[in-house]
Short mmCIF file of C-alpha atoms and ligand atoms in Angstrom, two decimals:
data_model
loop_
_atom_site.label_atom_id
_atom_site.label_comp_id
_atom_site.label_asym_id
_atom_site.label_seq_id
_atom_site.Cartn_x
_atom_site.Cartn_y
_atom_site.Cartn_z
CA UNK A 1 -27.20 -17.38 14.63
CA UNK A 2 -29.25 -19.85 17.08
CA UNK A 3 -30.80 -16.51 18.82
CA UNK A 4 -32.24 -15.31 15.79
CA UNK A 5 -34.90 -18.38 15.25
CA UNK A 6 -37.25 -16.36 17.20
CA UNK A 7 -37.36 -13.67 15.02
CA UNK A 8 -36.53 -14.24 11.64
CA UNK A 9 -39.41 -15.18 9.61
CA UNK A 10 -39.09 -17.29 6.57
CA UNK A 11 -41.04 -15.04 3.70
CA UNK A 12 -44.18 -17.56 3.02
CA UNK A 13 -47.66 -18.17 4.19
CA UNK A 14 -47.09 -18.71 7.79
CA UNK A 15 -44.49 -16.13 8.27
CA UNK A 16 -46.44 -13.48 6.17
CA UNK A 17 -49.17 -13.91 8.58
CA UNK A 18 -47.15 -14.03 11.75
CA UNK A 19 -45.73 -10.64 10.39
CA UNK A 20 -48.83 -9.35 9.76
CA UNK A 21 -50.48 -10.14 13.39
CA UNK A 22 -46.91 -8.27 14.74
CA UNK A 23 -47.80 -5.20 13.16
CA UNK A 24 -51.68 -5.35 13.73
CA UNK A 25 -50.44 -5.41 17.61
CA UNK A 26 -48.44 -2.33 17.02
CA UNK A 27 -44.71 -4.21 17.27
CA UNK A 28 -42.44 -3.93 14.71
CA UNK A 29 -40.96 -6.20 11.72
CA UNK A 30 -38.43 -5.90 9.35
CA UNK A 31 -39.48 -6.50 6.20
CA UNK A 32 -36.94 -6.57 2.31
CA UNK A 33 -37.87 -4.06 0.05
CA UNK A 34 -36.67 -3.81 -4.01
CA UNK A 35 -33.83 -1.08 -2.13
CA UNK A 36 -33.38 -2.12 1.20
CA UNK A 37 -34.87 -3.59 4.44
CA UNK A 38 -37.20 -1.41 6.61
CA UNK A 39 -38.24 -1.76 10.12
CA UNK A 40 -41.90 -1.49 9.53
CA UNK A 41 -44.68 -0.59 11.84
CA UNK A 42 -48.70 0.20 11.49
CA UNK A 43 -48.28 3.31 9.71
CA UNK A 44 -51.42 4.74 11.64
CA UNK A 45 -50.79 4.09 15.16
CA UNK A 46 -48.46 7.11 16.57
CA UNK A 47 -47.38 5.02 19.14
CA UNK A 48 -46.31 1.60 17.24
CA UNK A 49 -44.48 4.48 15.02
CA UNK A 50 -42.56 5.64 18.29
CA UNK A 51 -41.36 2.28 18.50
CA UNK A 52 -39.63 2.25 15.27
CA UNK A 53 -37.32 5.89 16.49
CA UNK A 54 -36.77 3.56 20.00
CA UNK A 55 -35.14 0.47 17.89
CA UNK A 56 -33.01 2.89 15.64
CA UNK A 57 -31.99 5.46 18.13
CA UNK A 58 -33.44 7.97 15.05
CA UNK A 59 -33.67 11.64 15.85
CA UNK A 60 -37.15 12.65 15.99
CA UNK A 61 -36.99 15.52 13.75
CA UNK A 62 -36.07 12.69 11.08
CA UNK A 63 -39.46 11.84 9.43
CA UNK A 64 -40.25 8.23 7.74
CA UNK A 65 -42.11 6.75 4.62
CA UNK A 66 -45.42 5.21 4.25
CA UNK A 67 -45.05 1.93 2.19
CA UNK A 68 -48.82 0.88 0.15
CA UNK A 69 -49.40 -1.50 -1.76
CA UNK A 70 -52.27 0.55 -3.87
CA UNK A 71 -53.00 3.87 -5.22
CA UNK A 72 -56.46 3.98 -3.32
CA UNK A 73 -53.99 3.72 -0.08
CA UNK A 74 -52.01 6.77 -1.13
CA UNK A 75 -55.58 8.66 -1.53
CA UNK A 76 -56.21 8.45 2.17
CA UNK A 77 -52.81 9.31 3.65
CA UNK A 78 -52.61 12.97 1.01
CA UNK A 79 -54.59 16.27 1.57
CA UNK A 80 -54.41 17.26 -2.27
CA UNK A 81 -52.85 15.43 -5.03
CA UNK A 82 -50.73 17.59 -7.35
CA UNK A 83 -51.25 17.26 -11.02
CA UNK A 84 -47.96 15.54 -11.65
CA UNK A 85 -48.66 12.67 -9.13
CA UNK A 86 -51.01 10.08 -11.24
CA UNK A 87 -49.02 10.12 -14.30
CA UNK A 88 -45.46 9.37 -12.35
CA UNK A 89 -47.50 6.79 -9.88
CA UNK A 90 -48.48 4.87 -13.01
CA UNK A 91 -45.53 5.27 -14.95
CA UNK A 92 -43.36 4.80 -11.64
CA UNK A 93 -45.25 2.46 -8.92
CA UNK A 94 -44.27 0.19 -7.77
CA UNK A 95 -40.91 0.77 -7.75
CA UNK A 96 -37.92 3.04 -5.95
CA UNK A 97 -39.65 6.29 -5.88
CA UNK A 98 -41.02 8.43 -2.91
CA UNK A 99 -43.13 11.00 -3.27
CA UNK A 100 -43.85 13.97 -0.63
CA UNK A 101 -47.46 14.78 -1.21
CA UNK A 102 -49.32 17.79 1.41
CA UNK A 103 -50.58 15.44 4.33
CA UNK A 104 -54.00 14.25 5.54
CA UNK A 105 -54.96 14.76 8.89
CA UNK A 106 -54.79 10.76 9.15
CA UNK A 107 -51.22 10.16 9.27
CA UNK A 108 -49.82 10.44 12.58
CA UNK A 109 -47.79 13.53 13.79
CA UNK A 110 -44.62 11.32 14.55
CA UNK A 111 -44.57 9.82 10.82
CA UNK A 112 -44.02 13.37 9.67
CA UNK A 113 -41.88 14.63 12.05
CA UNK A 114 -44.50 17.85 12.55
CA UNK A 115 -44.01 18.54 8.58
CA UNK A 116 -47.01 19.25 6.90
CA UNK A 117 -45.99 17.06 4.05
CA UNK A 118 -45.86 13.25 4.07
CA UNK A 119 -43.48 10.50 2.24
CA UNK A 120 -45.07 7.88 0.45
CA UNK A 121 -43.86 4.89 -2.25
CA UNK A 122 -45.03 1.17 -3.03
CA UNK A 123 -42.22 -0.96 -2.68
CA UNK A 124 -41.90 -3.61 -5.68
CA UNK A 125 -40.86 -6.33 -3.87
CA UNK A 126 -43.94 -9.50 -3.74
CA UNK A 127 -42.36 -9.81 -0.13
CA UNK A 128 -43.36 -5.86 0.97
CA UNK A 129 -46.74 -5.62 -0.88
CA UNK A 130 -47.71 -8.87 0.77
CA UNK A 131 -47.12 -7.87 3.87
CA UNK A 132 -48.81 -3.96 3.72
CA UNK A 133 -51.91 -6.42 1.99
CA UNK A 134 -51.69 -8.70 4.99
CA UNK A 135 -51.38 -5.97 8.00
CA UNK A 136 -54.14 -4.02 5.91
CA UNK A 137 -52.35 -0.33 6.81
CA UNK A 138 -49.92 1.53 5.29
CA UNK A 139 -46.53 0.40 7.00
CA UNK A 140 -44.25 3.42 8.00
CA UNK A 141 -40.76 2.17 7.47
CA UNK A 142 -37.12 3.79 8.08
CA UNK A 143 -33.94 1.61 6.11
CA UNK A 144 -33.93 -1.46 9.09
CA UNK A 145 -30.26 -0.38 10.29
CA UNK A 146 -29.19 1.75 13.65
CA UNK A 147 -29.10 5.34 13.00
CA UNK A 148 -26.13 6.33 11.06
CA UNK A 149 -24.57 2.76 9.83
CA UNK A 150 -25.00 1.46 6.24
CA UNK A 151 -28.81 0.45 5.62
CA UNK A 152 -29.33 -3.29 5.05
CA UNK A 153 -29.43 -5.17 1.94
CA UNK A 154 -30.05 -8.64 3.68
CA UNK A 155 -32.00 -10.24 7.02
CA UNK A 156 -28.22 -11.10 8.30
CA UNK A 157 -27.33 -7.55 8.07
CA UNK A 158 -30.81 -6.30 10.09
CA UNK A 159 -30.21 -8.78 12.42
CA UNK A 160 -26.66 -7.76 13.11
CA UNK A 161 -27.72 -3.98 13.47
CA UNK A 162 -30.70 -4.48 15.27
CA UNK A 163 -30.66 -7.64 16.83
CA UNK A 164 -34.26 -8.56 18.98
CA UNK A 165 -34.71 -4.64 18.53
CA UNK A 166 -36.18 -5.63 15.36
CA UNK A 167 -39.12 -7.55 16.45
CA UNK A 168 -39.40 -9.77 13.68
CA UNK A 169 -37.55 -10.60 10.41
CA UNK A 170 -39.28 -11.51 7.34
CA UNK A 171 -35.94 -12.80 5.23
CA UNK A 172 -36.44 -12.25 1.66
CA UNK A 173 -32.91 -12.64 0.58
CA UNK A 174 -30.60 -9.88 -0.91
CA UNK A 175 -32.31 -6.53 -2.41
CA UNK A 176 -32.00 -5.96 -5.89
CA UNK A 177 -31.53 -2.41 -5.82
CA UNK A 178 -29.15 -1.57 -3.20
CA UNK A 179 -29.28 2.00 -2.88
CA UNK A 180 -32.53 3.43 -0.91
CA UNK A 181 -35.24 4.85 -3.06
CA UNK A 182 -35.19 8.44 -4.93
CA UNK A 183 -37.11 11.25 -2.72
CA UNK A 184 -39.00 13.80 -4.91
CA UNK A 185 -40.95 16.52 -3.37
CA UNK A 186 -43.68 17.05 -5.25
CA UNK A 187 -45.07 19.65 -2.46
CA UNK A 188 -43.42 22.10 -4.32
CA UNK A 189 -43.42 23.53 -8.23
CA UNK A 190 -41.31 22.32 -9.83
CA UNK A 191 -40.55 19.28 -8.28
CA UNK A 192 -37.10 18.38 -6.41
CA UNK A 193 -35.09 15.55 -5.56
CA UNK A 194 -34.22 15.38 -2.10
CA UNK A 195 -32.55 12.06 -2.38
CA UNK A 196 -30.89 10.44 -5.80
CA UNK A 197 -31.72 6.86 -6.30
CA UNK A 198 -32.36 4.52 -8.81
CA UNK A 199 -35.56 6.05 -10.82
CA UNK A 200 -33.34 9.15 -11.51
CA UNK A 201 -33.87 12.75 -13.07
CA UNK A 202 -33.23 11.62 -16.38
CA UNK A 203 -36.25 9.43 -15.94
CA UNK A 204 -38.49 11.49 -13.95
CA UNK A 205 -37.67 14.18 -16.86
CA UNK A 206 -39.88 11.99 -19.23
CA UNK A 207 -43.34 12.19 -17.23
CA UNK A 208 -42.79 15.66 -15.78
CA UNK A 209 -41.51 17.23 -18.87
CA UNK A 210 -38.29 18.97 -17.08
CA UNK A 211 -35.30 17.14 -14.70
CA UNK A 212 -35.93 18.04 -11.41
CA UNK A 213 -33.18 19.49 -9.57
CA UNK A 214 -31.55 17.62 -6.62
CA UNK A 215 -31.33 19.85 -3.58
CA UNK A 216 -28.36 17.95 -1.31
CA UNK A 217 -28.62 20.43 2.05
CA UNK A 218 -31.16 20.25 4.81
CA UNK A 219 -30.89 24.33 5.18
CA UNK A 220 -31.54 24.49 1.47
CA UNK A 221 -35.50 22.74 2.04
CA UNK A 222 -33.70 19.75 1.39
CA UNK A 223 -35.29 16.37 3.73
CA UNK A 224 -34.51 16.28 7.11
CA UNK A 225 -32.33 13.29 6.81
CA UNK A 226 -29.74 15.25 4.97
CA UNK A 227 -28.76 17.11 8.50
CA UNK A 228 -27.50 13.34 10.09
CA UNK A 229 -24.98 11.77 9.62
CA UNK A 230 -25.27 8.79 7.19
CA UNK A 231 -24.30 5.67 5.63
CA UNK A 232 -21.05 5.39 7.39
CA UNK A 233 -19.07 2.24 8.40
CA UNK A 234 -16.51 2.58 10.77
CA UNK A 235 -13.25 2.40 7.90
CA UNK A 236 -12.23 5.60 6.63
CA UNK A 237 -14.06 5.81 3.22
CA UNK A 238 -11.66 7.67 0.36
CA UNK A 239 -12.83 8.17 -3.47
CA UNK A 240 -10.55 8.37 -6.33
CA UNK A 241 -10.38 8.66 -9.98
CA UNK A 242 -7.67 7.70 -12.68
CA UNK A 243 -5.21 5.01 -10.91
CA UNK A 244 -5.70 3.42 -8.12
CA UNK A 245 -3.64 4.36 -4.91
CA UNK A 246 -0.78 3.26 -3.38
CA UNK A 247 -2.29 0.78 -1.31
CA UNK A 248 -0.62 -0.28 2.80
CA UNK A 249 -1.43 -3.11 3.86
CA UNK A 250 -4.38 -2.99 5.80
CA UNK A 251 -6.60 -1.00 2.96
CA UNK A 252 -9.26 -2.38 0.59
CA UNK A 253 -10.40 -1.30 -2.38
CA UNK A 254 -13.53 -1.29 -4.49
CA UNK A 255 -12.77 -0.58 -8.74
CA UNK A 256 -15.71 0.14 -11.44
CA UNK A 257 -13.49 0.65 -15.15
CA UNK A 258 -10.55 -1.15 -14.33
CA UNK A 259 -8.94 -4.39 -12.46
CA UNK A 260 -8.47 -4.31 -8.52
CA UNK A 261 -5.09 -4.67 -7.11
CA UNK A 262 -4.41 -6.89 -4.60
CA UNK A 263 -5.36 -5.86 -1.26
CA UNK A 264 -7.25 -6.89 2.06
CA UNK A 265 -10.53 -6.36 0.31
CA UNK A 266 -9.90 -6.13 -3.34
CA UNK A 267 -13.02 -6.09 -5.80
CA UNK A 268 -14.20 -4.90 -8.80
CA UNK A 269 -17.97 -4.01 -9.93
CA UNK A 270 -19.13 -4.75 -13.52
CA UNK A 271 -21.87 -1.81 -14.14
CA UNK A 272 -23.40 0.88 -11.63
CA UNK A 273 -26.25 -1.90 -11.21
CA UNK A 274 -23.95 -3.69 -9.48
CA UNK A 275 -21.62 -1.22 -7.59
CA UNK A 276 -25.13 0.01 -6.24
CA UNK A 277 -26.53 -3.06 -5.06
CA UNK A 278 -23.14 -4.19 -3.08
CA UNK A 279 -22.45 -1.16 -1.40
CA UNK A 280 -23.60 -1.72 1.73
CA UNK A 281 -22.70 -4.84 1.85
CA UNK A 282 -19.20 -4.05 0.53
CA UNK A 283 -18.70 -1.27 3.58
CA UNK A 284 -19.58 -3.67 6.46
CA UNK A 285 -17.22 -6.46 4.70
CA UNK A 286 -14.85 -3.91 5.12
CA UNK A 287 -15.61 -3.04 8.71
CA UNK A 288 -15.52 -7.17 9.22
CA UNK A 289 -11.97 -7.35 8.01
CA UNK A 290 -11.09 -4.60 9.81
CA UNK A 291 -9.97 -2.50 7.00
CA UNK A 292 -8.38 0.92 7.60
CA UNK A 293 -9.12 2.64 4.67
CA UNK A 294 -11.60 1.68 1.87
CA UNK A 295 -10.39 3.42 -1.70
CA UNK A 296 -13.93 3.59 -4.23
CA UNK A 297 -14.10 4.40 -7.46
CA UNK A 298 -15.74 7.55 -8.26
CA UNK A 299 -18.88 6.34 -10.62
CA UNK A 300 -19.82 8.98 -13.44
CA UNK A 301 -22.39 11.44 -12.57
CA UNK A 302 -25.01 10.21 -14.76
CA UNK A 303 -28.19 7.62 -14.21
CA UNK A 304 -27.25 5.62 -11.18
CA UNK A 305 -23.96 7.36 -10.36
CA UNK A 306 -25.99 10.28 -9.12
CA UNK A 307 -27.33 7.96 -5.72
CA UNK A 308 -23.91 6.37 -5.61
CA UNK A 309 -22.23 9.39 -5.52
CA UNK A 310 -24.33 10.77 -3.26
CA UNK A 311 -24.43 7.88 -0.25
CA UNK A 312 -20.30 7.44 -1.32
CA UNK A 313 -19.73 11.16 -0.04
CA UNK A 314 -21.85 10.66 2.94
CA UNK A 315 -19.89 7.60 4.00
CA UNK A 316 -16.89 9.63 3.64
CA UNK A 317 -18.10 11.89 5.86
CA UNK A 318 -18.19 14.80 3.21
CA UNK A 319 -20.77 17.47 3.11
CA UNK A 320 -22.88 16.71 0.25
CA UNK A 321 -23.38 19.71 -2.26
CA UNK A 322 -24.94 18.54 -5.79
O1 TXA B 401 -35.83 2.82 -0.21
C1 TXA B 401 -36.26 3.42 0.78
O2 TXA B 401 -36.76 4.55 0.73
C2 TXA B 401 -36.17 2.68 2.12
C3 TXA B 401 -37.09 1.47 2.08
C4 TXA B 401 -37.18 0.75 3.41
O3 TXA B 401 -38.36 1.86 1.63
N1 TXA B 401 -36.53 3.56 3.21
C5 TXA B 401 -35.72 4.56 3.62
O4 TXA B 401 -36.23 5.26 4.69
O5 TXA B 401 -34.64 4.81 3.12
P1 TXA B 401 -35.33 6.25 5.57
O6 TXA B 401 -36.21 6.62 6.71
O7 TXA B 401 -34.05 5.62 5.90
O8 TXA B 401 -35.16 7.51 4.66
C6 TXA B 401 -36.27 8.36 4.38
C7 TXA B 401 -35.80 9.68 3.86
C8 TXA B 401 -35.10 10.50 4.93
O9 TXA B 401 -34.02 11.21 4.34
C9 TXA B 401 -36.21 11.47 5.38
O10 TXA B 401 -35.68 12.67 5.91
C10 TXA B 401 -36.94 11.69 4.07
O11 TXA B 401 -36.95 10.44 3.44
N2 TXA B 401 -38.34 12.12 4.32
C11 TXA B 401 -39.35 11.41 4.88
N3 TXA B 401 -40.47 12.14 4.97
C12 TXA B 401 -40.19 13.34 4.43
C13 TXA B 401 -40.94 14.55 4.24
N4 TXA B 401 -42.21 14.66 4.62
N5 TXA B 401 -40.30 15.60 3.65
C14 TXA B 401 -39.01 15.50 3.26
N6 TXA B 401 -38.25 14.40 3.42
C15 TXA B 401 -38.83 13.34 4.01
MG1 MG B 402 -32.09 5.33 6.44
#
C-alpha cells in the first residue's frame, strides 16, 4: 500500500497532532473508535461536516454523531438534559452508547440532518479521546466506510473503502468491539433503542429502571439510518439455525455452537464477543475470496446477539422488524 504513506497516520505524538491540525482546517480524518473507525470532521463547522456526506456518498437526510471526550462538551452541544442522562453518562461513558439529547442551537444544521435532536457518545478508545482533546471540538463522525458497505474495524479496511477520500488515517489497529455503538433516544419518555449494540437493554435496564424497547423501522420514529440500505458486502448473506447447510463449492460459512465444515471460508467464533468483533471483517474476507454465498449462524437473541442479529439481517438484505 505505497499510496497510502501520505495518509495514514501512525497513532502517537506526531500523528495525533498532524490529525488534529487536519481537522482544525476543516478536512477530514479517520480516526479507530472502541466499535469502529469514523471519518471525523470539526463537529462545528457545517461545511467541514459537508465534507464528510462528499467522501461517503451518505444521503443527507442521514444524520451523524458528535464524539467528546467530556461531559462539559456534551453540555454545550444539548438544549435540555433529560433526567435519565447523568446517571447513564456516568454509569455508561465512555463507552458504545449514543445518546439523542434535544439540540442546541450550536450544532450545525447538516450534523442533524434538520432534526431537532442531536447524537452524541464518548468513544473509549485513548486513540479517539486524544484526538477530540487535540482538535479541541466535538468531532462529528459517520462509521469511516462508503455508504452502504460493512463499516471498518481496521485502517486497511478505511483505506480500501475510502482511499485519499479519507483525508487522513490515524491507524490504531483492530477495534475491540466490532459492532457500531447502541443508539438510545432519550428525546422521548421512555427511552428507545434505535440501534442494538454492545451496552444493550439488559444493561441500560439497570440505570433507567425499565428495558427500553428497540424500535427497528425508520416509519416507526426509528433513526434515519434504518431507511438505507446497510452493512452489506457484495456475497449473498444467508442465516441458519440447527445444521449447517449443504454447502457448493464456492460458499463460506461462519459457525457460533458448533464446528465449521470445510468450505471456501470456513470459521467458527468462540462467544458473541468475538462473532461481533469479526463481522465486518469476516464479510469483506468473503467478498475477497469471492464467495457466493456466506451461511451465519443465527446468535441467540439475548445481550450481544441483539446488534448481531440486527446488522446480520441488514446484510442479508432483510427488512429489520424487532
Ligand atoms: O459506533 C458508532 O456509533 C460509530 C463510531 C464511529 O462512533 N459511528 C456510527 O455512525 O456508526 P453512523 O453515522 O454510521 O451511524 C449513526 C446512526 C445512524 O443510524 C443515524 O441515523 C443515527 O445514528 N442518528 C444520528 N443522529 C440521530 C438523531 N438525531 N436521531 C436519530 N438517529 C440519529
Ligand atoms: Mg455507518
Amino acid at each position: 500500500m505505497t499510496e497510502a504513506t501520505g495518509i495514514l497516520l501512525p497513532a502517537d505524538a506526531v500523528g495525533l497532532a498532524r490529525a488534529a491540525e487536519i481537522i482544525r482546517a476543516g478536512g477530514l480524518v479517520a480516526f479507530p473508535t472502541e466499535t469502529v473507525y469514523g471519518l471525523g470532521a470539526d463537529g462545528l463547522n457545517g461545511e467541514a461536516v459537508a465534507r464528510i456526506f462528499a467522501a461517503k456518498g451518505r444521503p443527507a437526510d442521514n444524520p451523524l454523531i458528535l464524539h467528546v471526550a467530556s461531559d462539559g462538551e456534551l453540555s454545550a452541544l444539548v438544549a435540555r438534559m433529560p433526567e435519565e442522562a447523568a446517571a447513564l453518562t456516568a454509569r455508561f461513558w465512555p463507552g458504545p452508547l449514543t445518546l439523542v439529547l434535544p439540540r442546541s442551537a450550536r450544532v450545525p444544521e447538516n450534523v442533524t440532518a434538520g432534526l431537532e435532536t442531536v447524537a452524541v457518545r464518548m468513544p473509549d478508545h485513548p486513540v479517539a479521546l486524544a484526538l477530540i482533546r487535540a482538535a479541541d471540538r466535538p468531532l462529528a463522525a459517520p462509521s469511516a466506510n462508503r455508504s452502504g458497505s460493512p463499516s471498518p474495524t481496521t485502517a486497511a479496511h478505511v483505506f480500501a473503502d475510502l482511499g485519499e477520500a479519507a483525508g487522513a488515517i490515524l491507524d490504531g489497529g483492530a477495534c475491540r468491539v466490532g459492532v457500531e455503538s447502541t443508539v438510545l433516544d432519550l428525546s422521548v419518555s421512555p427511552a428507545r433503542i434505535l440501534r442494538p449494540g454492545a451496552v444493550t437493554s439488559e444493561m441500560l435496564a439497570e440505570s433507567l429502571g425499565y428495558a427500553p424497547a428497540w424500535i427497528a423501522d425508520a416509519r416507526a420514529g426509528g433513526s434515519p439510518g434504518l431507511r438505507h440500505r446497510h452493512y452489506q458486502p457484495r456475497c449473498a448473506v444467508v442465516p441458519f439455525t440447527g445444521f449447517p447447510p449443504e454447502l457448493g463449492p464456492e460458499d463460506g460459512i461462519v459457525t457460533l455452537s458448533q464446528p465449521a465444515p470445510a468450505a471456501r471460508l470456513s470459521l467458527r467464533v468462540r462467544s458473541l464477543e468475538e462473532y461481533a468483533q469479526r463481522l465486518y471483517a469476516i464479510f469483506r474476507r468473503a467478498d475477497q475470496l469471492h464467495v457466493a454465498r456466506l451461511f451465519v449462524e443465527r446468535p441467540p437473541l439475548h445481550g450481544l446477539g441483539a446488534a448481531l442479529t440486527d446488522r446480520i439481517r441488514r446484510a442479508a438484505g432483510r427488512p429489520v422488524d424487532g
